[in-house]
Short mmCIF file of C-alpha atoms in Angstrom, two decimals:
data_model
loop_
_atom_site.label_atom_id
_atom_site.label_comp_id
_atom_site.label_asym_id
_atom_site.label_seq_id
_atom_site.Cartn_x
_atom_site.Cartn_y
_atom_site.Cartn_z
CA MET A 11 89.94 -48.33 -32.57
CA LEU A 12 86.37 -48.34 -31.26
CA SER A 13 85.61 -51.73 -29.73
CA ARG A 14 82.19 -53.36 -29.77
CA SER A 15 79.81 -51.87 -27.21
CA PRO A 16 77.99 -54.17 -24.77
CA PHE A 17 74.86 -52.20 -25.70
CA ARG A 18 75.12 -53.12 -29.38
CA ASP A 19 72.84 -56.12 -28.93
CA GLU A 20 70.05 -53.74 -27.89
CA PHE A 21 69.63 -52.80 -31.55
CA GLN A 22 68.55 -55.17 -34.28
CA PHE A 23 68.69 -53.68 -37.75
CA ALA A 24 67.65 -55.14 -41.06
CA ASP A 25 70.46 -56.78 -43.01
CA ASN A 26 73.08 -54.40 -44.41
CA LEU A 27 71.59 -51.32 -42.73
CA ILE A 28 74.12 -48.93 -41.19
CA TYR A 29 72.12 -46.43 -39.15
CA LEU A 30 73.66 -42.95 -39.20
CA ASN A 31 70.64 -40.72 -38.61
CA HIS A 32 70.42 -40.39 -34.84
CA ALA A 33 70.24 -36.64 -35.42
CA GLY A 34 66.96 -37.29 -37.27
CA VAL A 35 64.85 -40.15 -35.93
CA ALA A 36 66.69 -42.81 -33.95
CA PRO A 37 65.88 -46.50 -33.53
CA ILE A 38 64.63 -47.65 -30.15
CA PRO A 39 66.54 -50.29 -28.16
CA ASN A 40 65.13 -53.74 -27.52
CA ARG A 41 64.40 -52.97 -23.88
CA THR A 42 62.26 -50.02 -24.94
CA ARG A 43 60.44 -52.13 -27.51
CA ARG A 44 59.64 -54.62 -24.74
CA VAL A 45 58.22 -51.88 -22.51
CA ILE A 46 55.95 -50.72 -25.33
CA ALA A 47 54.76 -54.29 -25.92
CA GLU A 48 54.28 -54.82 -22.19
CA LEU A 49 52.14 -51.70 -21.85
CA ALA A 50 50.03 -52.67 -24.86
CA GLU A 51 49.48 -56.10 -23.32
CA HIS A 52 48.72 -54.56 -19.93
CA THR A 53 46.14 -52.19 -21.41
CA ALA A 54 44.53 -54.98 -23.43
CA HIS A 55 44.08 -57.12 -20.31
CA TYR A 56 43.40 -54.54 -17.61
CA GLY A 57 42.29 -51.33 -19.29
CA ALA A 58 42.61 -48.59 -16.67
CA SER A 59 41.84 -50.85 -13.71
CA ARG A 60 45.49 -50.70 -12.62
CA TYR A 61 46.10 -47.11 -13.63
CA PRO A 62 47.64 -46.03 -10.29
CA GLU A 63 50.46 -48.52 -10.87
CA LEU A 64 51.20 -47.08 -14.31
CA TYR A 65 50.93 -43.51 -13.04
CA ALA A 66 53.47 -44.24 -10.32
CA ARG A 67 55.86 -45.60 -12.95
CA HIS A 68 55.35 -42.46 -15.02
CA GLN A 69 56.41 -40.33 -12.03
CA GLN A 70 59.50 -42.50 -11.62
CA VAL A 71 60.42 -41.67 -15.21
CA ARG A 72 60.24 -37.99 -14.32
CA GLN A 73 62.95 -38.65 -11.73
CA THR A 74 64.99 -40.50 -14.35
CA CYS A 75 64.78 -37.45 -16.60
CA ALA A 76 65.83 -35.23 -13.71
CA ASN A 77 68.82 -37.50 -13.13
CA LEU A 78 69.82 -37.12 -16.77
CA LEU A 79 69.81 -33.33 -16.40
CA ASN A 80 71.27 -33.44 -12.86
CA THR A 81 68.38 -31.35 -11.65
CA THR A 82 65.32 -31.58 -9.40
CA VAL A 83 62.26 -33.60 -10.32
CA ASP A 84 59.96 -30.61 -9.84
CA SER A 85 61.70 -28.70 -12.64
CA VAL A 86 60.93 -31.30 -15.35
CA ALA A 87 57.81 -31.53 -17.51
CA PHE A 88 56.92 -33.86 -20.35
CA THR A 89 56.12 -32.26 -23.69
CA PRO A 90 54.83 -33.73 -26.96
CA ASN A 91 57.77 -32.19 -28.82
CA THR A 92 60.32 -29.39 -28.87
CA SER A 93 58.09 -27.13 -30.96
CA GLU A 94 55.30 -27.17 -28.39
CA ALA A 95 57.67 -26.54 -25.49
CA LEU A 96 59.14 -23.51 -27.26
CA SER A 97 55.61 -22.36 -28.03
CA TRP A 98 54.72 -22.66 -24.34
CA ILE A 99 57.53 -20.20 -23.62
CA ALA A 100 56.45 -17.82 -26.37
CA MET A 101 52.80 -17.91 -25.29
CA GLY A 102 53.63 -17.70 -21.61
CA MET A 103 55.43 -14.36 -21.69
CA ASP A 104 53.89 -10.90 -21.71
CA TRP A 105 55.21 -9.39 -24.94
CA GLN A 106 55.19 -5.69 -25.73
CA PRO A 107 56.03 -3.87 -28.99
CA GLY A 108 59.77 -3.21 -29.10
CA ASP A 109 60.72 -6.21 -26.96
CA GLU A 110 63.74 -7.96 -28.45
CA ILE A 111 64.78 -11.56 -29.06
CA ILE A 112 68.31 -12.62 -30.01
CA THR A 113 68.91 -15.80 -31.98
CA THR A 114 70.80 -17.12 -34.98
CA GLY A 115 69.87 -17.52 -38.61
CA ALA A 116 70.97 -21.15 -38.52
CA GLU A 117 68.28 -22.53 -36.22
CA PHE A 118 66.01 -25.46 -37.03
CA PRO A 119 62.54 -24.12 -37.97
CA SER A 120 61.12 -25.08 -34.56
CA ASN A 121 63.40 -22.52 -32.93
CA ALA A 122 62.66 -19.80 -35.46
CA ILE A 123 59.01 -19.87 -36.51
CA VAL A 124 57.67 -19.33 -33.01
CA TRP A 125 59.79 -16.19 -32.44
CA LEU A 126 59.18 -14.76 -35.91
CA THR A 127 55.45 -15.14 -35.29
CA LEU A 128 55.82 -12.98 -32.18
CA ALA A 129 57.31 -10.29 -34.39
CA GLU A 130 54.27 -10.40 -36.66
CA ARG A 131 51.69 -10.46 -33.87
CA PHE A 132 53.18 -8.23 -31.19
CA GLY A 133 55.83 -6.10 -32.84
CA VAL A 134 58.70 -7.94 -31.19
CA VAL A 135 62.11 -7.33 -32.78
CA VAL A 136 63.93 -10.57 -33.63
CA HIS A 137 67.68 -10.35 -34.24
CA ARG A 138 68.78 -13.37 -36.31
CA LEU A 139 72.56 -13.37 -36.59
CA PRO A 140 74.11 -15.55 -39.30
CA ALA A 141 76.54 -18.32 -38.44
CA GLU A 142 80.21 -17.85 -39.22
CA ALA A 143 81.63 -19.15 -42.51
CA ASP A 144 82.68 -22.39 -40.80
CA GLY A 145 79.22 -22.89 -39.29
CA ARG A 146 80.12 -21.76 -35.80
CA ILE A 147 77.88 -19.55 -33.70
CA ASN A 148 79.69 -16.41 -32.52
CA SER A 149 78.64 -15.83 -28.92
CA ASP A 150 80.26 -12.40 -28.76
CA LYS A 151 78.19 -11.17 -31.70
CA LEU A 152 75.02 -12.48 -30.08
CA LEU A 153 75.84 -10.76 -26.81
CA GLU A 154 76.58 -7.48 -28.61
CA LYS A 155 72.83 -7.29 -29.26
CA LEU A 156 71.98 -7.67 -25.57
CA ASN A 157 70.33 -4.59 -24.05
CA SER A 158 67.60 -3.52 -21.65
CA ARG A 159 64.88 -4.42 -24.19
CA THR A 160 66.09 -8.00 -24.64
CA ARG A 161 63.56 -10.49 -23.28
CA LEU A 162 65.03 -13.71 -24.58
CA LEU A 163 68.15 -15.19 -26.21
CA THR A 164 67.82 -18.60 -27.82
CA VAL A 165 70.20 -21.00 -29.56
CA SER A 166 70.46 -24.69 -30.34
CA SER A 167 73.02 -26.54 -28.25
CA ALA A 168 74.29 -28.00 -31.54
CA GLN A 169 73.24 -26.96 -35.02
CA PHE A 170 71.28 -29.58 -36.93
CA SER A 171 72.87 -28.65 -40.26
CA SER A 172 76.53 -28.66 -39.20
CA GLY A 173 76.92 -29.98 -35.66
CA ALA A 174 78.46 -26.68 -34.55
CA MET A 175 78.23 -26.32 -30.78
CA ALA A 176 77.05 -23.13 -29.13
CA ASP A 177 79.15 -21.79 -26.28
CA LEU A 178 76.40 -22.31 -23.72
CA LYS A 179 78.72 -21.59 -20.81
CA SER A 180 79.65 -18.07 -21.91
CA LEU A 181 76.10 -17.24 -22.96
CA GLY A 182 74.70 -18.51 -19.68
CA LEU A 183 77.18 -16.53 -17.61
CA ALA A 184 76.41 -13.35 -19.55
CA LEU A 185 72.66 -13.79 -19.03
CA LYS A 186 72.80 -15.04 -15.44
CA ASP A 187 72.12 -11.61 -13.95
CA HIS A 188 70.11 -10.24 -16.90
CA PRO A 189 66.30 -10.42 -16.86
CA ALA A 190 66.25 -12.01 -20.33
CA LEU A 191 65.64 -15.74 -20.52
CA PHE A 192 68.33 -18.02 -21.93
CA VAL A 193 66.46 -20.65 -23.95
CA VAL A 194 68.18 -23.72 -25.42
CA ASP A 195 66.90 -26.16 -28.01
CA ALA A 196 68.90 -29.16 -26.80
CA ILE A 197 67.55 -31.78 -29.19
CA GLN A 198 70.90 -32.32 -30.97
CA THR A 199 72.93 -32.98 -27.82
CA LEU A 200 70.68 -34.36 -25.08
CA GLY A 201 71.38 -38.08 -24.94
CA ALA A 202 74.66 -37.75 -26.84
CA LEU A 203 76.66 -35.26 -24.77
CA SER A 204 76.49 -34.34 -21.10
CA LEU A 205 74.28 -31.31 -20.51
CA GLU A 206 73.39 -29.85 -17.11
CA PRO A 207 71.19 -26.75 -17.48
CA GLU A 208 71.69 -25.42 -13.97
CA THR A 209 75.47 -25.53 -14.26
CA LEU A 210 75.25 -23.61 -17.55
CA HIS A 211 72.78 -21.02 -16.18
CA ILE A 212 70.18 -21.99 -18.78
CA ASP A 213 66.64 -20.78 -18.04
CA ALA A 214 64.66 -23.01 -20.40
CA LEU A 215 65.55 -26.23 -22.17
CA ALA A 216 63.51 -28.35 -24.56
CA ALA A 217 64.33 -31.56 -26.42
CA ASP A 218 62.41 -34.30 -28.18
CA GLY A 219 63.11 -37.87 -27.18
CA HIS A 220 63.24 -39.44 -30.64
CA LYS A 221 66.80 -38.47 -31.57
CA TRP A 222 69.83 -39.00 -29.33
CA LEU A 223 67.64 -40.04 -26.38
CA LEU A 224 66.63 -43.12 -28.40
CA GLY A 225 62.97 -42.82 -27.47
CA PRO A 226 59.73 -42.85 -29.46
CA GLU A 227 58.38 -39.89 -31.39
CA GLY A 228 55.82 -37.63 -29.73
CA LEU A 229 57.42 -37.24 -26.29
CA GLY A 230 60.18 -34.99 -25.00
CA LEU A 231 61.45 -32.99 -22.03
CA PHE A 232 60.83 -29.40 -20.96
CA TRP A 233 62.84 -27.82 -18.16
CA LEU A 234 62.67 -24.37 -16.55
CA SER A 235 64.91 -22.70 -13.99
CA GLU A 236 63.40 -20.76 -11.08
CA LYS A 237 63.81 -17.63 -13.19
CA GLY A 238 62.04 -19.36 -16.06
CA MET A 239 59.20 -20.54 -13.83
CA ALA A 240 58.71 -16.99 -12.56
CA THR A 241 58.60 -15.62 -16.11
CA VAL A 242 56.65 -18.18 -18.16
CA GLU A 243 52.97 -18.72 -17.36
CA PRO A 244 51.09 -21.80 -18.60
CA ARG A 245 48.56 -20.79 -21.26
CA ILE A 246 47.27 -24.26 -22.09
CA LEU A 247 45.52 -25.55 -18.99
CA GLY A 248 43.53 -28.59 -17.96
CA TRP A 249 42.61 -30.90 -15.15
CA HIS A 250 46.19 -32.09 -14.69
CA SER A 251 47.53 -28.52 -14.36
CA VAL A 252 45.82 -27.76 -11.07
CA ALA A 253 46.90 -28.48 -7.53
CA ASN A 254 43.83 -30.63 -6.77
CA ALA A 255 44.04 -32.75 -9.93
CA GLY A 256 41.71 -35.73 -9.57
CA ASP A 257 39.18 -33.91 -7.40
CA TYR A 258 36.40 -33.73 -9.97
CA ASP A 259 33.81 -32.22 -7.62
CA HIS A 260 35.74 -29.10 -6.61
CA ILE A 261 37.03 -27.13 -9.57
CA THR A 262 39.78 -24.63 -8.79
CA THR A 263 42.30 -22.70 -10.87
CA GLU A 264 45.19 -22.97 -8.42
CA LEU A 265 48.06 -24.41 -10.43
CA LYS A 266 50.53 -27.03 -9.30
CA PRO A 267 53.63 -25.40 -7.79
CA ASN A 268 56.02 -27.26 -10.09
CA MET A 269 56.55 -27.89 -13.80
CA GLN A 270 53.63 -30.30 -13.92
CA ARG A 271 51.43 -27.22 -14.30
CA PHE A 272 52.42 -27.29 -17.98
CA GLU A 273 51.00 -30.80 -18.44
CA ALA A 274 47.38 -29.94 -19.09
CA GLY A 275 45.73 -33.28 -19.73
CA THR A 276 46.04 -37.04 -19.65
CA PRO A 277 49.70 -38.05 -19.95
CA ASN A 278 51.13 -40.09 -22.82
CA LEU A 279 51.96 -43.04 -20.59
CA LEU A 280 53.19 -45.25 -23.40
CA GLY A 281 55.59 -42.59 -24.64
CA ILE A 282 56.72 -41.65 -21.15
CA LEU A 283 57.48 -45.20 -20.04
CA ALA A 284 59.24 -45.94 -23.32
CA LEU A 285 61.38 -42.80 -23.15
CA GLY A 286 62.19 -43.56 -19.53
CA GLU A 287 63.52 -46.99 -20.48
CA SER A 288 65.77 -45.52 -23.17
CA ILE A 289 67.11 -42.82 -20.85
CA SER A 290 67.72 -45.43 -18.15
CA MET A 291 69.91 -47.30 -20.62
CA LEU A 292 71.93 -44.15 -21.32
CA LEU A 293 72.36 -43.56 -17.59
CA GLU A 294 73.37 -47.20 -17.14
CA ALA A 295 76.08 -46.68 -19.73
CA GLY A 296 77.01 -43.35 -18.12
CA MET A 297 76.76 -40.06 -19.97
CA ALA A 298 80.51 -39.50 -19.78
CA HIS A 299 81.02 -42.82 -21.56
CA VAL A 300 78.26 -42.06 -24.07
CA GLU A 301 79.82 -38.68 -24.88
CA GLU A 302 83.28 -40.19 -25.27
CA ARG A 303 81.98 -42.80 -27.71
CA VAL A 304 79.88 -40.35 -29.73
CA LEU A 305 82.79 -37.95 -30.19
CA ALA A 306 85.17 -40.80 -31.01
CA LEU A 307 82.79 -42.01 -33.73
CA SER A 308 82.55 -38.49 -35.16
CA ALA A 309 86.33 -38.23 -35.15
CA ALA A 310 86.70 -41.60 -36.90
CA PHE A 311 84.21 -40.59 -39.57
CA ALA A 312 85.85 -37.20 -40.08
CA GLU A 313 89.27 -38.78 -40.54
CA GLY A 314 87.99 -41.41 -42.94
CA LEU A 315 85.94 -38.93 -44.96
CA GLN A 316 88.91 -36.64 -45.41
CA GLU A 317 91.05 -39.57 -46.56
CA LEU A 318 88.44 -40.17 -49.28
CA GLY A 319 88.74 -36.56 -50.43
CA CYS A 320 85.52 -35.35 -48.85
CA GLU A 321 85.10 -31.78 -47.67
CA LEU A 322 83.83 -31.43 -44.10
CA HIS A 323 81.12 -28.86 -43.37
CA SER A 324 81.20 -29.45 -39.62
CA PRO A 325 83.56 -27.22 -37.62
CA LEU A 326 86.46 -28.98 -35.90
CA ASN A 327 87.73 -28.40 -32.37
CA LEU A 328 91.33 -27.74 -31.36
CA THR A 329 92.16 -31.44 -31.70
CA GLY A 330 90.91 -31.44 -35.28
CA HIS A 331 87.77 -33.43 -34.50
CA PRO A 332 84.05 -32.58 -34.88
CA GLU A 333 82.46 -30.84 -31.91
CA SER A 334 79.35 -33.02 -31.65
CA GLY A 335 77.83 -36.24 -32.93
CA ILE A 336 77.07 -34.65 -36.30
CA VAL A 337 79.42 -34.81 -39.30
CA VAL A 338 78.34 -33.12 -42.55
CA PHE A 339 80.32 -33.52 -45.76
CA THR A 340 80.34 -33.25 -49.54
CA HIS A 341 82.64 -34.65 -52.21
CA PRO A 342 84.02 -32.34 -54.92
CA ASN A 343 83.59 -34.95 -57.65
CA ARG A 344 80.06 -36.10 -56.89
CA GLU A 345 76.76 -34.22 -56.86
CA THR A 346 75.49 -34.39 -53.28
CA LYS A 347 71.90 -35.34 -54.04
CA GLN A 348 73.00 -38.21 -56.28
CA LEU A 349 75.61 -39.43 -53.79
CA SER A 350 73.05 -39.34 -50.98
CA LYS A 351 70.64 -41.39 -53.08
CA LEU A 352 73.32 -43.99 -53.78
CA LEU A 353 74.23 -44.30 -50.11
CA LEU A 354 70.60 -44.73 -49.09
CA GLU A 355 70.12 -47.42 -51.73
CA LYS A 356 73.15 -49.26 -50.34
CA GLY A 357 71.89 -49.21 -46.75
CA ILE A 358 73.78 -46.23 -45.33
CA TYR A 359 70.87 -44.47 -43.66
CA HIS A 360 71.60 -40.78 -43.20
CA ALA A 361 70.01 -37.40 -43.89
CA PRO A 362 70.89 -34.69 -46.42
CA ARG A 363 71.35 -31.52 -44.37
CA GLY A 364 73.25 -28.26 -44.59
CA GLY A 365 73.91 -28.70 -48.29
CA GLY A 366 75.73 -31.96 -47.62
CA ILE A 367 75.36 -35.48 -46.31
CA ARG A 368 74.94 -35.78 -42.54
CA PHE A 369 76.29 -38.76 -40.62
CA ALA A 370 75.27 -39.07 -36.96
CA ALA A 371 76.38 -42.24 -35.13
CA HIS A 372 75.54 -43.15 -31.53
CA PHE A 373 77.50 -44.65 -28.67
CA TYR A 374 76.45 -48.27 -29.19
CA GLN A 375 78.06 -48.33 -32.63
CA ASP A 376 81.72 -49.10 -33.30
CA GLN A 377 84.58 -49.13 -35.77
CA THR A 378 82.83 -51.77 -37.87
CA ASP A 379 80.02 -49.32 -38.65
CA VAL A 380 82.53 -46.63 -39.57
CA ASP A 381 84.55 -48.92 -41.81
CA GLN A 382 81.52 -50.39 -43.58
CA ALA A 383 79.96 -46.98 -44.23
CA LEU A 384 83.23 -45.58 -45.58
CA GLN A 385 83.73 -48.66 -47.75
CA VAL A 386 80.29 -48.16 -49.32
CA LEU A 387 81.02 -44.45 -49.78
CA LYS A 388 84.35 -45.19 -51.44
CA ALA A 389 82.65 -47.56 -53.88
CA SER A 390 80.07 -44.86 -54.66
CA LEU A 391 82.56 -42.13 -55.57
#
């Protein structure tokens, strides 16, 4: 039985709303809302007259993000979104006809369009391997495509349409001594499950902040390993990219020695400070605790859904539970689109994905949310 979380009071929903779309766009906690209001008030009263104070806070958030990833502060950059970070990688590599990319056919469009465009523009060969029948990503089949022409292998840490987890450990070990970059779209796990890119031998990681990180839209994280930094060159440059940023009288093109070289212009201070507050809350709770709660919620939903005769479309681990915070299902006696519409009308906020209904609960929720959602579902069948 999942007890009430002490962080539950951070979230204030409208009456009868059960929020199960953290894999889509998540709500922000009260503390983050207060930071946004505080910054708006600060800007209204002071404009930029106290900018150094805000800029120092923004650099503290960078350290908070590094703590989340258990990495160094110099390896973290802020990005407007996952799509742009992946595009920075694509634009920052020297592609030649015949170069190869390995990925899956189950990726979210952000982690597909950018690579397919390289095929059209530069003659790059993109291998898109389908997921298994149960939604899983077969690492062995991906690695069978690895050869001397491979420049990059990319997967999502968890699939948006099923919650299937990639075996990042085995992929990272296989690519550790290969020149190809190992690129991970981590948007469906970062903030829900523990993820340390250096431990997993990942070379590039990108994730928006508006899902499991509980931050606002328009701000995310971009991380590169030393190998990634040596391979990916910034192509979008500006006054913040250079080593002497702020020296307006002496223009140089010498870039900053760290990941801040990818941050071309004026930072999104509001988004950064807000995201930092949300991540600080997750770290206060402890990522091990967050992961335990997220997986327990998924397990509770999976059990309850099966008792109602639903068919799960999310692969289960050896204990018979979902692998991530995502649970996708259908019911044999109800048309999915109609059932989804009924649930939304009754306050069960979710997303239709993967041909089914996707539930994605976060750590601050508890058994009450599970029971209420299942009760509404039962009444809708």
